[in-house]
mmCIF file of C-alpha atoms and ligand atoms in Angstrom:
data_model
loop_
_atom_site.group_PDB
_atom_site.id
_atom_site.type_symbol
_atom_site.label_atom_id
_atom_site.label_comp_id
_atom_site.label_asym_id
_atom_site.label_seq_id
_atom_site.Cartn_x
_atom_site.Cartn_y
_atom_site.Cartn_z
ATOM 1 C CA UNK S 1 -2.577 -58.224 85.211
ATOM 2 C CA UNK S 2 -5.037 -55.655 84.067
ATOM 3 C CA UNK S 3 -4.552 -53.866 80.536
ATOM 4 C CA UNK S 4 -2.821 -50.959 81.913
ATOM 5 C CA UNK S 5 -1.094 -52.898 84.213
ATOM 6 C CA UNK S 6 0.514 -54.892 81.023
ATOM 7 C CA UNK S 7 0.939 -51.672 79.012
ATOM 8 C CA UNK S 8 3.169 -50.346 82.060
ATOM 9 C CA UNK S 9 4.940 -53.567 81.859
ATOM 10 C CA UNK S 10 5.803 -53.266 78.157
ATOM 11 C CA UNK S 11 6.825 -49.503 78.679
ATOM 12 C CA UNK S 12 8.975 -50.451 81.428
ATOM 13 C CA UNK S 13 10.695 -53.188 79.534
ATOM 14 C CA UNK S 14 11.343 -50.881 77.007
ATOM 15 C CA UNK S 15 12.448 -47.879 79.479
ATOM 16 C CA UNK S 16 14.915 -50.145 81.025
ATOM 17 C CA UNK S 17 16.267 -51.745 77.852
ATOM 18 C CA UNK S 18 17.226 -48.586 76.985
ATOM 19 C CA UNK S 19 19.207 -47.740 79.993
ATOM 20 C CA UNK S 20 22.897 -48.260 80.815
ATOM 21 C CA UNK S 21 25.005 -46.243 83.149
ATOM 22 C CA UNK S 22 28.848 -46.430 83.527
ATOM 23 C CA UNK S 23 30.598 -46.800 86.678
ATOM 24 C CA UNK S 24 34.024 -45.108 87.475
ATOM 25 C CA UNK S 25 37.137 -46.725 88.138
ATOM 26 C CA UNK S 26 37.981 -44.174 91.096
ATOM 27 C CA UNK S 27 34.610 -45.260 93.045
ATOM 28 C CA UNK S 28 35.866 -48.494 93.691
ATOM 29 C CA UNK S 29 39.317 -46.945 95.133
ATOM 30 C CA UNK S 30 39.838 -45.599 98.511
ATOM 31 C CA UNK S 31 39.206 -41.999 98.279
ATOM 32 C CA UNK S 32 38.662 -39.243 101.195
ATOM 33 C CA UNK S 33 38.021 -35.711 101.968
ATOM 34 C CA UNK S 34 40.770 -33.066 102.334
ATOM 35 C CA UNK S 35 40.627 -34.308 105.957
ATOM 36 C CA UNK S 36 41.803 -37.834 105.230
ATOM 37 C CA UNK S 37 40.493 -41.241 104.197
ATOM 38 C CA UNK S 38 38.955 -43.970 105.709
ATOM 39 C CA UNK S 39 40.437 -46.873 104.100
ATOM 40 C CA UNK S 40 38.093 -49.990 103.416
ATOM 41 C CA UNK S 41 39.514 -53.620 103.206
ATOM 42 C CA UNK S 42 37.627 -54.512 100.134
ATOM 43 C CA UNK S 43 38.619 -51.277 98.226
ATOM 44 C CA UNK S 44 40.096 -51.877 95.025
ATOM 45 C CA UNK S 45 43.668 -50.564 94.584
ATOM 46 C CA UNK S 46 44.853 -52.008 91.199
ATOM 47 C CA UNK S 47 43.330 -51.742 87.834
ATOM 48 C CA UNK S 48 42.548 -55.246 87.850
ATOM 49 C CA UNK S 49 40.628 -55.021 91.126
ATOM 50 C CA UNK S 50 38.594 -52.082 89.780
ATOM 51 C CA UNK S 51 37.638 -54.021 86.709
ATOM 52 C CA UNK S 52 36.715 -56.875 89.228
ATOM 53 C CA UNK S 53 34.522 -54.601 91.283
ATOM 54 C CA UNK S 54 32.908 -53.239 87.770
ATOM 55 C CA UNK S 55 32.114 -56.616 86.590
ATOM 56 C CA UNK S 56 30.447 -57.796 89.982
ATOM 57 C CA UNK S 57 28.381 -54.764 89.676
ATOM 58 C CA UNK S 58 27.503 -55.641 85.902
ATOM 59 C CA UNK S 59 26.893 -59.197 87.009
ATOM 60 C CA UNK S 60 24.130 -58.262 89.371
ATOM 61 C CA UNK S 61 22.498 -55.216 87.331
ATOM 62 C CA UNK S 62 23.188 -55.989 83.974
ATOM 63 C CA UNK S 63 23.278 -52.325 82.717
ATOM 64 C CA UNK S 64 26.877 -51.163 83.372
ATOM 65 C CA UNK S 65 28.979 -52.776 80.488
ATOM 66 C CA UNK S 66 31.795 -50.043 80.684
ATOM 67 C CA UNK S 67 33.848 -48.478 83.382
ATOM 68 C CA UNK S 68 35.556 -44.919 83.010
ATOM 69 C CA UNK S 69 39.077 -44.427 83.552
ATOM 70 C CA UNK S 70 41.049 -41.995 84.837
ATOM 71 C CA UNK S 71 44.403 -41.831 82.883
ATOM 72 C CA UNK S 72 46.973 -40.843 85.745
ATOM 73 C CA UNK S 73 45.241 -43.205 88.238
ATOM 74 C CA UNK S 74 44.480 -46.348 85.857
ATOM 75 C CA UNK S 75 46.972 -45.783 83.076
ATOM 76 C CA UNK S 76 50.092 -44.174 84.617
ATOM 77 C CA UNK S 77 52.394 -45.248 81.919
ATOM 78 C CA UNK S 78 50.158 -43.788 79.523
ATOM 79 C CA UNK S 79 49.526 -45.821 76.048
ATOM 80 C CA UNK S 80 51.987 -48.596 77.092
ATOM 81 C CA UNK S 81 49.201 -49.500 79.626
ATOM 82 C CA UNK S 82 46.875 -50.066 76.810
ATOM 83 C CA UNK S 83 47.494 -53.735 76.328
ATOM 84 C CA UNK S 84 46.949 -54.568 79.896
ATOM 85 C CA UNK S 85 43.860 -52.720 80.016
ATOM 86 C CA UNK S 86 42.527 -54.681 76.770
ATOM 87 C CA UNK S 87 43.238 -57.841 78.356
ATOM 88 C CA UNK S 88 41.147 -56.872 81.795
ATOM 89 C CA UNK S 89 38.439 -55.914 79.178
ATOM 90 C CA UNK S 90 38.337 -59.398 77.878
ATOM 91 C CA UNK S 91 38.979 -61.188 80.973
ATOM 92 C CA UNK S 92 36.231 -59.369 83.013
ATOM 93 C CA UNK S 93 33.862 -58.646 80.216
ATOM 94 C CA UNK S 94 33.903 -55.184 81.036
ATOM 95 C CA UNK S 95 34.867 -52.309 78.141
ATOM 96 C CA UNK S 96 36.494 -49.021 79.098
ATOM 97 C CA UNK S 97 34.262 -46.366 78.783
ATOM 98 C CA UNK S 98 35.122 -42.750 78.976
ATOM 99 C CA UNK S 99 38.881 -41.621 79.216
ATOM 100 C CA UNK S 100 39.176 -39.032 81.675
ATOM 101 C CA UNK S 101 42.528 -36.801 81.352
ATOM 102 C CA UNK S 102 44.249 -35.869 84.729
ATOM 103 C CA UNK S 103 45.200 -32.143 84.742
ATOM 104 C CA UNK S 104 45.202 -31.358 88.354
ATOM 105 C CA UNK S 105 47.632 -33.584 90.209
ATOM 106 C CA UNK S 106 50.851 -32.683 89.104
ATOM 107 C CA UNK S 107 52.971 -30.137 90.760
ATOM 108 C CA UNK S 108 53.231 -28.054 87.522
ATOM 109 C CA UNK S 109 49.479 -27.506 87.657
ATOM 110 C CA UNK S 110 49.408 -25.355 90.557
ATOM 111 C CA UNK S 111 48.430 -22.388 88.551
ATOM 112 C CA UNK S 112 46.608 -24.286 85.896
ATOM 113 C CA UNK S 113 47.118 -26.838 82.996
ATOM 114 C CA UNK S 114 45.631 -25.932 79.750
ATOM 115 C CA UNK S 115 45.249 -22.310 81.034
ATOM 116 C CA UNK S 116 48.683 -21.927 82.744
ATOM 117 C CA UNK S 117 50.374 -18.927 81.943
ATOM 118 C CA UNK S 118 53.640 -20.845 81.062
ATOM 119 C CA UNK S 119 53.365 -21.947 77.725
ATOM 120 C CA UNK S 120 55.587 -25.026 78.530
ATOM 121 C CA UNK S 121 53.199 -26.140 81.205
ATOM 122 C CA UNK S 122 50.250 -25.503 78.596
ATOM 123 C CA UNK S 123 52.159 -27.648 76.156
ATOM 124 C CA UNK S 124 52.739 -30.426 78.818
ATOM 125 C CA UNK S 125 48.760 -30.479 79.712
ATOM 126 C CA UNK S 126 48.342 -30.657 76.041
ATOM 127 C CA UNK S 127 50.335 -33.600 75.201
ATOM 128 C CA UNK S 128 48.553 -35.316 78.168
ATOM 129 C CA UNK S 129 45.375 -34.617 76.527
ATOM 130 C CA UNK S 130 46.567 -35.860 73.029
ATOM 131 C CA UNK S 131 48.021 -39.105 74.766
ATOM 132 C CA UNK S 132 44.711 -39.499 76.298
ATOM 133 C CA UNK S 133 42.849 -39.349 72.968
ATOM 134 C CA UNK S 134 45.296 -41.825 71.714
ATOM 135 C CA UNK S 135 44.511 -44.333 74.739
ATOM 136 C CA UNK S 136 40.899 -43.761 73.764
ATOM 137 C CA UNK S 137 41.495 -44.366 70.144
ATOM 138 C CA UNK S 138 43.289 -47.941 71.010
ATOM 139 C CA UNK S 139 40.776 -48.922 73.364
ATOM 140 C CA UNK S 140 38.068 -48.003 70.969
ATOM 141 C CA UNK S 141 36.455 -45.737 73.792
ATOM 142 C CA UNK S 142 34.112 -42.942 72.286
ATOM 143 C CA UNK S 143 34.370 -40.420 74.612
ATOM 144 C CA UNK S 144 36.885 -38.190 76.018
ATOM 145 C CA UNK S 145 35.603 -36.707 79.473
ATOM 146 C CA UNK S 146 37.820 -33.536 80.360
ATOM 147 C CA UNK S 147 37.514 -31.688 83.671
ATOM 148 C CA UNK S 148 39.819 -28.948 84.461
ATOM 149 C CA UNK S 149 40.668 -27.750 87.760
ATOM 150 C CA UNK S 150 42.055 -24.324 86.333
ATOM 151 C CA UNK S 151 40.952 -21.336 88.014
ATOM 152 C CA UNK S 152 42.454 -18.634 90.573
ATOM 153 C CA UNK S 153 41.884 -17.909 94.297
ATOM 154 C CA UNK S 154 42.529 -14.154 94.193
ATOM 155 C CA UNK S 155 40.957 -11.095 92.166
ATOM 156 C CA UNK S 156 43.546 -9.509 89.700
ATOM 157 C CA UNK S 157 45.961 -12.271 89.960
ATOM 158 C CA UNK S 158 45.208 -13.755 86.423
ATOM 159 C CA UNK S 159 43.991 -12.699 83.166
ATOM 160 C CA UNK S 160 40.668 -14.273 82.747
ATOM 161 C CA UNK S 161 40.289 -13.390 79.008
ATOM 162 C CA UNK S 162 44.034 -14.930 78.210
ATOM 163 C CA UNK S 163 43.033 -17.855 79.720
ATOM 164 C CA UNK S 164 39.781 -18.482 77.575
ATOM 165 C CA UNK S 165 42.053 -17.831 74.532
ATOM 166 C CA UNK S 166 44.355 -20.727 75.377
ATOM 167 C CA UNK S 167 41.658 -22.839 76.358
ATOM 168 C CA UNK S 168 39.950 -22.403 72.947
ATOM 169 C CA UNK S 169 43.258 -23.006 71.082
ATOM 170 C CA UNK S 170 43.631 -26.345 73.190
ATOM 171 C CA UNK S 171 40.129 -27.432 72.798
ATOM 172 C CA UNK S 172 40.377 -26.937 68.878
ATOM 173 C CA UNK S 173 43.475 -28.958 68.893
ATOM 174 C CA UNK S 174 42.415 -31.773 70.998
ATOM 175 C CA UNK S 175 39.191 -31.892 68.583
ATOM 176 C CA UNK S 176 41.508 -32.146 65.472
ATOM 177 C CA UNK S 177 42.792 -35.264 66.823
ATOM 178 C CA UNK S 178 39.489 -37.194 67.447
ATOM 179 C CA UNK S 179 38.201 -39.958 65.148
ATOM 180 C CA UNK S 180 35.133 -39.172 63.294
ATOM 181 C CA UNK S 181 33.055 -41.184 66.066
ATOM 182 C CA UNK S 182 34.836 -39.929 69.083
ATOM 183 C CA UNK S 183 33.756 -37.031 71.154
ATOM 184 C CA UNK S 184 35.179 -34.283 73.424
ATOM 185 C CA UNK S 185 32.943 -33.948 76.572
ATOM 186 C CA UNK S 186 33.552 -30.755 78.328
ATOM 187 C CA UNK S 187 32.489 -30.839 81.875
ATOM 188 C CA UNK S 188 31.960 -27.416 83.873
ATOM 189 C CA UNK S 189 32.342 -26.819 87.991
ATOM 190 C CA UNK S 190 31.894 -23.592 89.581
ATOM 191 C CA UNK S 191 34.319 -23.537 92.272
ATOM 192 C CA UNK S 192 36.869 -25.842 93.955
ATOM 193 C CA UNK S 193 39.874 -26.415 93.930
ATOM 194 C CA UNK S 194 39.816 -22.729 92.514
ATOM 195 C CA UNK S 195 37.605 -20.335 94.659
ATOM 196 C CA UNK S 196 37.789 -16.898 93.067
ATOM 197 C CA UNK S 197 37.242 -18.020 89.293
ATOM 198 C CA UNK S 198 37.281 -21.309 87.648
ATOM 199 C CA UNK S 199 38.089 -21.392 84.081
ATOM 200 C CA UNK S 200 35.029 -23.482 83.001
ATOM 201 C CA UNK S 201 32.722 -22.652 85.512
ATOM 202 C CA UNK S 202 29.258 -23.346 83.757
ATOM 203 C CA UNK S 203 27.249 -24.599 81.197
ATOM 204 C CA UNK S 204 27.230 -21.493 79.002
ATOM 205 C CA UNK S 205 31.203 -21.542 79.156
ATOM 206 C CA UNK S 206 31.182 -25.382 78.145
ATOM 207 C CA UNK S 207 28.771 -24.653 75.334
ATOM 208 C CA UNK S 208 30.722 -21.836 74.017
ATOM 209 C CA UNK S 209 34.018 -24.044 74.288
ATOM 210 C CA UNK S 210 32.353 -27.013 72.678
ATOM 211 C CA UNK S 211 30.892 -24.891 69.585
ATOM 212 C CA UNK S 212 34.302 -23.359 68.728
ATOM 213 C CA UNK S 213 36.237 -26.596 69.516
ATOM 214 C CA UNK S 214 34.068 -28.329 66.763
ATOM 215 C CA UNK S 215 31.077 -30.513 65.765
ATOM 216 C CA UNK S 216 32.158 -33.671 67.852
ATOM 217 C CA UNK S 217 32.662 -31.557 71.276
ATOM 218 C CA UNK S 218 29.822 -31.600 73.705
ATOM 219 C CA UNK S 219 28.943 -30.574 77.392
ATOM 220 C CA UNK S 220 29.297 -32.580 80.283
ATOM 221 C CA UNK S 221 26.799 -32.166 83.059
ATOM 222 C CA UNK S 222 27.932 -33.250 86.527
ATOM 223 C CA UNK S 223 24.806 -32.907 88.757
ATOM 224 C CA UNK S 224 26.864 -31.912 91.499
ATOM 225 C CA UNK S 225 28.584 -29.227 89.860
ATOM 226 C CA UNK S 226 26.004 -26.395 90.091
ATOM 227 C CA UNK S 227 25.368 -23.689 92.824
ATOM 228 C CA UNK S 228 22.443 -24.919 95.441
ATOM 229 C CA UNK S 229 18.925 -24.268 93.982
ATOM 230 C CA UNK S 230 20.202 -24.015 90.301
ATOM 231 C CA UNK S 231 17.496 -25.486 87.980
ATOM 232 C CA UNK S 232 19.685 -28.315 86.419
ATOM 233 C CA UNK S 233 16.955 -29.834 84.483
ATOM 234 C CA UNK S 234 16.354 -26.260 82.676
ATOM 235 C CA UNK S 235 20.085 -26.550 81.655
ATOM 236 C CA UNK S 236 19.560 -30.099 80.421
ATOM 237 C CA UNK S 237 16.574 -28.642 78.441
ATOM 238 C CA UNK S 238 18.759 -25.896 76.844
ATOM 239 C CA UNK S 239 21.555 -28.396 75.951
ATOM 240 C CA UNK S 240 19.070 -30.520 74.675
ATOM 241 C CA UNK S 241 17.677 -27.921 72.330
ATOM 242 C CA UNK S 242 20.857 -26.767 71.259
ATOM 243 C CA UNK S 243 22.194 -30.093 70.475
ATOM 244 C CA UNK S 244 25.092 -29.658 72.999
ATOM 245 C CA UNK S 245 24.300 -32.198 75.717
ATOM 246 C CA UNK S 246 26.706 -35.029 75.911
ATOM 247 C CA UNK S 247 26.302 -36.605 78.877
ATOM 248 C CA UNK S 248 26.139 -37.000 82.686
ATOM 249 C CA UNK S 249 28.094 -37.391 85.654
ATOM 250 C CA UNK S 250 25.379 -38.376 88.284
ATOM 251 C CA UNK S 251 25.842 -37.968 91.828
ATOM 252 C CA UNK S 252 23.862 -36.075 94.912
ATOM 253 C CA UNK S 253 24.691 -33.135 96.683
ATOM 254 C CA UNK S 254 23.522 -31.263 99.597
ATOM 255 C CA UNK S 255 26.080 -28.416 99.634
ATOM 256 C CA UNK S 256 28.737 -28.813 96.860
ATOM 257 C CA UNK S 257 30.620 -31.011 94.676
ATOM 258 C CA UNK S 258 29.537 -33.806 97.753
ATOM 259 C CA UNK S 259 29.608 -36.759 95.446
ATOM 260 C CA UNK S 260 26.995 -38.642 97.404
ATOM 261 C CA UNK S 261 24.722 -41.446 96.023
ATOM 262 C CA UNK S 262 22.443 -40.258 93.219
ATOM 263 C CA UNK S 263 19.174 -39.566 94.616
ATOM 264 C CA UNK S 264 19.988 -39.854 98.091
ATOM 265 C CA UNK S 265 19.224 -36.057 98.814
ATOM 266 C CA UNK S 266 16.882 -35.134 96.000
ATOM 267 C CA UNK S 267 15.558 -37.963 93.854
ATOM 268 C CA UNK S 268 12.867 -35.615 92.535
ATOM 269 C CA UNK S 269 15.636 -33.537 90.700
ATOM 270 C CA UNK S 270 16.941 -36.829 88.890
ATOM 271 C CA UNK S 271 13.286 -37.427 87.943
ATOM 272 C CA UNK S 272 12.983 -33.879 86.367
ATOM 273 C CA UNK S 273 16.017 -34.268 84.472
ATOM 274 C CA UNK S 274 15.239 -37.693 83.323
ATOM 275 C CA UNK S 275 11.890 -36.323 82.354
ATOM 276 C CA UNK S 276 13.542 -34.042 79.973
ATOM 277 C CA UNK S 277 15.655 -36.507 78.363
ATOM 278 C CA UNK S 278 12.334 -38.965 77.772
ATOM 279 C CA UNK S 279 10.403 -35.794 76.485
ATOM 280 C CA UNK S 280 13.566 -35.194 74.092
ATOM 281 C CA UNK S 281 13.317 -39.058 72.932
ATOM 282 C CA UNK S 282 9.781 -39.116 72.279
ATOM 283 C CA UNK S 283 10.060 -35.896 70.086
ATOM 284 C CA UNK S 284 12.762 -38.076 68.140
ATOM 285 C CA UNK S 285 15.648 -35.870 69.027
ATOM 286 C CA UNK S 286 18.799 -37.728 67.580
ATOM 287 C CA UNK S 287 21.084 -37.653 70.576
ATOM 288 C CA UNK S 288 23.629 -39.900 72.286
ATOM 289 C CA UNK S 289 23.459 -39.151 75.869
ATOM 290 C CA UNK S 290 26.207 -40.764 77.917
ATOM 291 C CA UNK S 291 25.129 -41.898 81.494
ATOM 292 C CA UNK S 292 28.074 -42.153 83.942
ATOM 293 C CA UNK S 293 28.224 -42.115 87.623
ATOM 294 C CA UNK S 294 30.768 -39.908 89.414
ATOM 295 C CA UNK S 295 30.582 -40.496 93.119
ATOM 296 C CA UNK S 296 33.028 -41.163 96.006
ATOM 297 C CA UNK S 297 31.700 -43.186 99.031
ATOM 298 C CA UNK S 298 34.089 -42.711 101.979
ATOM 299 C CA UNK S 299 31.373 -43.986 104.400
ATOM 300 C CA UNK S 300 29.223 -46.635 102.737
ATOM 301 C CA UNK S 301 30.925 -49.929 101.042
ATOM 302 C CA UNK S 302 31.905 -48.786 97.596
ATOM 303 C CA UNK S 303 30.304 -51.867 95.595
ATOM 304 C CA UNK S 304 27.210 -51.746 97.749
ATOM 305 C CA UNK S 305 27.015 -48.033 97.313
ATOM 306 C CA UNK S 306 27.416 -48.351 93.359
ATOM 307 C CA UNK S 307 24.691 -51.070 92.997
ATOM 308 C CA UNK S 308 22.260 -48.867 95.146
ATOM 309 C CA UNK S 309 23.098 -45.926 92.693
ATOM 310 C CA UNK S 310 22.285 -48.106 89.440
ATOM 311 C CA UNK S 311 19.006 -49.363 90.908
ATOM 312 C CA UNK S 312 18.031 -45.970 91.854
ATOM 313 C CA UNK S 313 19.030 -44.643 88.696
ATOM 314 C CA UNK S 314 16.980 -47.151 86.812
ATOM 315 C CA UNK S 315 13.947 -46.470 89.335
ATOM 316 C CA UNK S 316 13.919 -43.001 88.835
ATOM 317 C CA UNK S 317 14.299 -43.458 84.928
ATOM 318 C CA UNK S 318 11.550 -45.516 84.842
ATOM 319 C CA UNK S 319 9.270 -43.261 86.979
ATOM 320 C CA UNK S 320 10.050 -40.696 84.339
ATOM 321 C CA UNK S 321 9.247 -42.951 81.486
ATOM 322 C CA UNK S 322 5.857 -43.549 82.861
ATOM 323 C CA UNK S 323 4.764 -39.684 82.745
ATOM 324 C CA UNK S 324 1.832 -39.637 80.243
ATOM 325 C CA UNK S 325 3.674 -37.178 78.153
ATOM 326 C CA UNK S 326 0.667 -36.514 75.780
ATOM 327 C CA UNK S 327 -1.973 -35.863 78.540
ATOM 328 C CA UNK S 328 0.761 -33.699 80.235
ATOM 329 C CA UNK S 329 1.068 -31.713 76.927
ATOM 330 C CA UNK S 330 -2.807 -31.384 76.905
ATOM 331 C CA UNK S 331 -2.668 -29.518 80.638
ATOM 332 C CA UNK S 332 0.179 -27.428 79.756
ATOM 333 C CA UNK S 333 -1.585 -26.099 76.533
ATOM 334 C CA UNK S 334 -4.459 -25.388 78.459
ATOM 335 C CA UNK S 335 -2.571 -24.034 81.516
ATOM 336 C CA UNK S 336 -4.353 -26.501 83.883
ATOM 337 C CA UNK S 337 -1.498 -26.018 86.319
ATOM 338 C CA UNK S 338 -2.875 -28.325 89.341
ATOM 339 C CA UNK S 339 -3.652 -31.169 86.753
ATOM 340 C CA UNK S 340 -0.093 -31.059 85.081
ATOM 341 C CA UNK S 341 1.559 -30.914 88.329
ATOM 342 C CA UNK S 342 -0.380 -33.937 89.861
ATOM 343 C CA UNK S 343 0.219 -36.006 86.858
ATOM 344 C CA UNK S 344 3.822 -35.166 87.096
ATOM 345 C CA UNK S 345 4.439 -35.690 90.749
ATOM 346 C CA UNK S 346 2.087 -38.768 90.554
ATOM 347 C CA UNK S 347 4.333 -40.736 88.415
ATOM 348 C CA UNK S 348 7.234 -39.648 90.673
ATOM 349 C CA UNK S 349 5.339 -41.203 93.758
ATOM 350 C CA UNK S 350 4.554 -44.250 92.000
ATOM 351 C CA UNK S 351 6.138 -47.356 93.258
ATOM 352 C CA UNK S 352 7.997 -48.923 90.421
ATOM 353 C CA UNK S 353 10.309 -51.345 92.336
ATOM 354 C CA UNK S 354 7.910 -54.389 91.423
ATOM 355 C CA UNK S 355 8.208 -53.293 87.653
ATOM 356 C CA UNK S 356 11.989 -52.888 87.920
ATOM 357 C CA UNK S 357 11.943 -56.525 89.660
ATOM 358 C CA UNK S 358 10.006 -57.871 86.949
ATOM 359 C CA UNK S 359 12.174 -56.512 84.406
ATOM 360 C CA UNK S 360 15.305 -58.231 85.968
ATOM 361 C CA UNK S 361 13.558 -61.541 86.052
ATOM 362 C CA UNK S 362 13.038 -61.195 82.557
ATOM 363 C CA UNK S 363 16.390 -60.571 81.719
ATOM 364 C CA UNK S 364 17.572 -63.472 84.004
ATOM 365 C CA UNK S 365 19.261 -60.803 86.665
ATOM 366 C CA UNK S 366 18.797 -61.018 90.011
ATOM 367 C CA UNK S 367 15.325 -59.533 91.342
ATOM 368 C CA UNK S 368 17.007 -57.449 94.008
ATOM 369 C CA UNK S 369 20.659 -57.004 93.201
ATOM 370 C CA UNK S 370 21.414 -55.395 96.601
ATOM 371 C CA UNK S 371 20.316 -58.562 98.387
ATOM 372 C CA UNK S 372 22.013 -60.592 95.640
ATOM 373 C CA UNK S 373 25.445 -58.827 96.548
ATOM 374 C CA UNK S 374 25.013 -59.867 100.185
ATOM 375 C CA UNK S 375 24.250 -63.321 99.703
ATOM 376 C CA UNK S 376 27.151 -63.587 97.141
ATOM 377 C CA UNK S 377 29.738 -62.824 99.970
ATOM 378 C CA UNK S 378 31.825 -60.713 97.278
ATOM 379 C CA UNK S 379 32.657 -57.799 99.362
ATOM 380 C CA UNK S 380 33.624 -60.037 102.451
ATOM 381 C CA UNK S 381 35.898 -62.078 100.226
ATOM 382 C CA UNK S 382 37.605 -59.163 98.571
ATOM 383 C CA UNK S 383 37.860 -57.479 102.268
ATOM 384 C CA UNK S 384 39.858 -60.671 103.396
ATOM 385 C CA UNK S 385 42.011 -61.039 100.172
ATOM 386 C CA UNK S 386 42.618 -57.004 99.477
ATOM 387 C CA UNK S 387 42.578 -56.123 103.256
ATOM 388 C CA UNK S 388 46.092 -57.123 104.219
ATOM 389 C CA UNK S 389 47.551 -54.994 101.567
ATOM 390 C CA UNK S 390 49.951 -51.897 102.493
ATOM 391 C CA UNK S 391 50.195 -50.409 99.138
ATOM 392 C CA UNK S 392 48.441 -46.873 98.707
ATOM 393 C CA UNK S 393 46.464 -46.326 95.560
ATOM 394 C CA UNK S 394 46.561 -43.314 93.339
ATOM 395 C CA UNK S 395 42.946 -41.191 93.723
ATOM 396 C CA UNK S 396 42.063 -37.847 94.776
ATOM 397 C CA UNK S 397 42.239 -36.768 98.595
HETATM 398 C C1 RM4 Z 401 35.809 -33.686 89.637
HETATM 399 C C2 RM4 Z 401 35.328 -34.010 88.429
HETATM 400 C C3 RM4 Z 401 35.702 -34.824 87.568
HETATM 401 C C4 RM4 Z 401 36.405 -36.261 88.377
HETATM 402 C C5 RM4 Z 401 37.042 -35.525 89.353
HETATM 403 C C6 RM4 Z 401 37.696 -36.896 90.260
HETATM 404 O O1 RM4 Z 401 35.269 -32.873 90.533
HETATM 405 O O2 RM4 Z 401 33.630 -34.378 88.619
HETATM 406 O O3 RM4 Z 401 34.751 -35.432 86.672
HETATM 407 O O4 RM4 Z 401 36.981 -36.571 87.496
HETATM 408 O O5 RM4 Z 401 36.448 -34.905 90.279
HETATM 409 MN MN1 MN Z 402 32.659 -35.048 87.431
HETATM 410 MN MN1 MN Z 403 33.029 -33.426 90.758
#
């Protein structure tokens, strides 16, 4: 190893040691599009199976110790289901991660949840949020991750401003119920299922709501929740600057909220986002930023795609870690545009797979997690065990 190779290796070890990402329970279940589901024999349909799959991903990659839970799908009886989840945590060595209230599936939510014109329905939504916070407390989960489908389809049919007021009140109330080390993450999305206005449509709205809710509220950036060509790394830089970045839902997209595999369409974008995070870290910005996957694989095998996602995320994280930020700052200062751009792009083009494999070996993990998954026969085994079932699982679409 040359000196520069060995210093890259040290940097790589540091960068990968600091990287963890949360997998979504719903990523292991059958999901579909609004046109239907293509069911997979190995798909998980119980919370136990979701924990088993999450544990398999963690066994192969070593960096996914937590699984995000969707309350309605995973804890349909609310807090009463906590003991079962706690048992599964111990059995599979996987902890419950962010808790996601579900405010979009019940019939009452047709015209909104926390923003519904009916105070009764708003209260029902609020009590689900408070139950979700209670679940998070009992499971020792730090983050309550809130996404609302609220909005309207036709101009003039709803008072946008009244709905802002209801939302402000609700999020303040939710914040009041957090333990000191818990956080309220507020996710935004420009459209779908509402197509005229969405109550929390962008990072400006999430930022405002987070600020007014209280000091433990933050913004959640789902990479798929932006209009085409939006500069997401700039949004990330602003959220870092204002101290409001709480976490990410990672996925890739070609058109809208496609929930495709991270980095499959535009890996450079994730690299650019990671560069902002590494820069902030190197400047000592004190920040807990949760990395979560929010994907739905209808065509690819779910566990396979999840392992592929984790590996891709690690590679892009590592590429961004290897940007020579001191030298970049010099080029930026002197406006040496081409040199700056080449340095930046150069890190992106670097093949870091051997470094990632070396890190895995160093940690006693399989050097190639995808190959190890294949060799293990796990997916086939699960397909044989789970394939005969007739039960349908609660998930979207
Ligand atoms: C939404 C949003 C939420 C996720 C649901 C299933 O589009 O991304 O984070 O919980 O989908
Ligand atoms: Mn999301
Ligand atoms: Mn989404």
